[in-house]
CSV table of C-alpha atoms in Angstrom, one decimal:
chain,number,residue,atom,x,y,z
A,1,MET,CA,-16.3,-0.1,23.1
A,2,THR,CA,-14.3,1.4,20.3
A,3,HIS,CA,-11.2,-0.1,18.5
A,4,HIS,CA,-8.7,2.2,20.2
A,5,GLN,CA,-10.3,1.0,23.8
A,6,LEU,CA,-9.7,-2.6,23.1
A,7,THR,CA,-6.8,-4.4,25.0
A,8,ASP,CA,-4.6,-6.7,23.4
A,9,GLU,CA,-6.6,-9.6,24.9
A,10,ALA,CA,-10.0,-8.4,23.6
A,11,LYS,CA,-8.7,-7.5,20.0
A,12,PRO,CA,-9.7,-10.1,17.3
A,13,PRO,CA,-6.7,-12.0,15.5
A,14,ASP,CA,-6.9,-9.7,12.4
A,15,ALA,CA,-6.9,-6.4,14.5
A,16,PRO,CA,-4.4,-4.1,13.6
A,17,ALA,CA,-1.7,-3.8,16.1
A,18,ARG,CA,-0.8,-0.4,14.4
A,19,GLN,CA,-2.1,1.9,11.7
A,20,GLN,CA,-1.4,5.0,10.2
A,21,ASN,CA,-3.1,7.2,7.6
A,22,LEU,CA,-1.4,10.0,5.8
A,23,ARG,CA,-2.4,12.3,2.6
A,24,PHE,CA,-0.2,13.1,0.1
A,25,SER,CA,-0.2,15.5,-2.9
A,26,SER,CA,-0.8,13.5,-6.2
A,27,THR,CA,2.4,14.3,-7.6
A,28,ARG,CA,5.6,12.6,-8.3
A,29,ARG,CA,7.0,14.0,-5.0
A,30,GLY,CA,4.0,12.8,-3.1
A,31,ALA,CA,4.4,9.4,-4.2
A,32,ARG,CA,8.1,9.0,-3.4
A,33,LEU,CA,7.3,10.5,-0.2
A,34,ALA,CA,4.6,7.7,0.5
A,35,ARG,CA,7.1,5.1,-0.3
A,36,GLN,CA,9.7,6.5,1.9
A,37,LEU,CA,7.2,7.0,4.7
A,38,ALA,CA,6.0,3.4,4.2
A,39,VAL,CA,9.3,1.8,4.5
A,40,GLN,CA,10.4,4.0,7.5
A,41,GLN,CA,7.3,2.9,9.2
A,42,PHE,CA,7.6,-0.7,8.5
A,43,THR,CA,11.0,-0.8,9.8
A,44,GLU,CA,10.2,0.9,12.9
A,45,TRP,CA,6.8,-1.2,13.6
A,46,THR,CA,8.6,-4.5,12.8
A,47,GLY,CA,12.1,-4.0,14.0
A,48,LEU,CA,13.4,-5.6,10.6
A,49,PRO,CA,16.4,-3.7,8.9
A,50,TYR,CA,15.8,-1.4,6.0
A,51,ASP,CA,17.6,-3.6,3.6
A,52,SER,CA,15.4,-6.8,4.6
A,53,ASP,CA,13.8,-8.4,1.6
A,54,PRO,CA,10.0,-7.4,3.3
A,55,ALA,CA,11.3,-3.9,3.6
A,56,ARG,CA,12.3,-3.8,0.0
A,57,THR,CA,9.0,-5.4,-1.1
A,58,VAL,CA,7.2,-2.5,1.0
A,59,ALA,CA,9.0,0.0,-0.7
A,60,LEU,CA,8.5,-1.3,-4.3
A,61,VAL,CA,5.1,-2.4,-3.8
A,62,THR,CA,4.2,1.1,-2.2
A,63,ALA,CA,6.1,3.2,-5.0
A,64,GLU,CA,3.8,1.2,-7.7
A,65,LEU,CA,0.6,2.0,-5.8
A,66,ALA,CA,1.6,5.5,-5.1
A,67,SER,CA,2.5,5.8,-8.6
A,68,ASN,CA,-0.7,4.5,-10.2
A,69,ALA,CA,-2.8,6.9,-7.9
A,70,VAL,CA,-0.8,9.8,-9.2
A,71,ARG,CA,-0.9,8.6,-12.9
A,72,HIS,CA,-4.2,7.2,-13.2
A,73,GLY,CA,-6.2,8.1,-10.2
A,74,SER,CA,-5.8,11.5,-9.7
A,75,LEU,CA,-8.1,14.7,-10.2
A,76,PRO,CA,-6.7,18.2,-10.2
A,77,GLY,CA,-6.3,19.6,-6.4
A,78,ARG,CA,-7.3,16.2,-4.9
A,79,ASP,CA,-4.7,14.3,-2.9
A,80,PHE,CA,-4.3,10.6,-2.4
A,81,ARG,CA,-4.2,8.7,0.8
A,82,LEU,CA,-1.8,6.2,2.2
A,83,THR,CA,-2.8,3.8,4.8
A,84,LEU,CA,-0.4,1.5,6.7
A,85,ILE,CA,-1.7,-1.2,8.9
A,86,LEU,CA,0.5,-3.9,11.0
A,87,LEU,CA,-1.2,-6.9,11.5
A,88,PRO,CA,-0.1,-9.8,13.4
A,89,ASP,CA,1.8,-11.5,10.6
A,90,ARG,CA,1.5,-9.0,7.7
A,91,PHE,CA,1.8,-5.5,6.8
A,92,ARG,CA,-0.7,-3.9,4.7
A,93,MET,CA,-0.5,-0.8,2.3
A,94,GLU,CA,-3.8,0.8,1.1
A,95,VAL,CA,-3.7,3.7,-1.5
A,96,THR,CA,-6.7,5.5,-2.1
A,97,ASP,CA,-7.5,7.7,-4.9
A,98,THR,CA,-10.3,10.1,-6.2
A,99,ARG,CA,-11.1,8.0,-9.5
A,100,PRO,CA,-13.3,5.1,-8.4
A,101,GLU,CA,-14.5,4.5,-12.0
A,102,ARG,CA,-10.8,3.7,-13.2
A,103,LEU,CA,-10.1,0.4,-11.8
A,104,PRO,CA,-7.0,-1.5,-12.4
A,105,PRO,CA,-7.3,-3.6,-15.3
A,106,PRO,CA,-6.6,-7.5,-15.1
A,107,VAL,CA,-2.9,-8.2,-14.9
A,108,THR,CA,-1.6,-9.9,-18.2
A,109,LEU,CA,1.8,-10.1,-19.5
A,110,GLN,CA,2.9,-7.3,-21.7
A,111,PRO,CA,5.1,-7.5,-24.8
A,112,ALA,CA,8.6,-6.9,-24.1
A,113,ASP,CA,8.7,-3.7,-26.3
A,114,GLU,CA,6.3,-1.8,-24.1
A,115,THR,CA,7.5,0.9,-21.5
A,116,SER,CA,4.5,1.2,-19.3
A,117,GLY,CA,1.8,-0.7,-18.0
A,118,ARG,CA,4.0,-3.5,-15.7
A,119,GLY,CA,3.3,-1.7,-12.2
A,120,LEU,CA,0.1,-4.0,-11.2
A,121,LEU,CA,2.4,-7.0,-12.5
A,122,ILE,CA,5.2,-6.1,-10.2
A,123,VAL,CA,2.5,-5.7,-7.2
A,124,GLN,CA,1.3,-9.1,-8.0
A,125,SER,CA,4.6,-10.4,-8.1
A,126,TYR,CA,5.9,-9.2,-5.1
A,127,ALA,CA,2.9,-8.9,-2.6
A,128,ASP,CA,1.7,-11.8,-1.1
A,129,CYS,CA,-1.7,-10.8,-2.0
A,130,TRP,CA,-3.3,-7.5,-3.4
A,131,GLY,CA,-6.8,-6.1,-4.4
A,132,ARG,CA,-8.9,-3.2,-4.9
A,133,THR,CA,-12.2,-2.0,-3.1
A,134,VAL,CA,-14.7,0.9,-4.0
A,135,HIS,CA,-16.3,1.9,-0.9
A,136,ASP,CA,-18.3,5.1,-2.6
A,137,ALA,CA,-18.7,6.9,-5.5
A,138,TYR,CA,-15.9,9.0,-4.8
A,139,THR,CA,-12.9,7.1,-3.8
A,140,LYS,CA,-11.4,3.5,-4.8
A,141,THR,CA,-8.7,1.8,-2.7
A,142,VAL,CA,-6.0,-0.4,-4.1
A,143,TRP,CA,-4.2,-2.4,-1.5
A,144,ALA,CA,-1.4,-5.1,-1.0
A,145,GLU,CA,0.0,-7.2,1.9
A,146,VAL,CA,3.6,-8.5,2.8
A,147,ARG,CA,3.9,-11.2,5.2
A,148,LEU,CA,6.5,-10.4,8.1
A,149,ARG,CA,9.1,-13.1,7.3
A,150,THR,CA,12.8,-12.9,6.7
A,151,THR,CA,14.9,-15.0,4.7
A,152,VAL,CA,18.4,-16.0,6.3
A,153,SER,CA,21.3,-15.7,3.6
């Protein structure tokens, strides 16, 4: 039985409720489109408003992951892939690029005069969890998850 043939009753607790995979050009425009699509898909799947805290977090984290893939993980003529996964209690964003040898560095605080290098610090601060995975000699995936919760003001 394939994943698509499973009924809701037969799905394991962490099985994705929904999943989407898309490829984008390794350009600033591709990163921007990935961010916009992630937020649009998040709001459609969860029913949470576009201006909710979780939707804003999805926008910020996806923007950082996608821009890192463009800036540090691209090879000429190679796209990056955005995978969006809705799980029962969280939303997962995965960005796969073509530079497995360029793993994200450990997250450290940067001096205040630095103008770059804070992207993963932002991801670590806003995402509930994040990490990286190298599946093969050609790609790596950096992922982050946001819990599905709202705060009442």
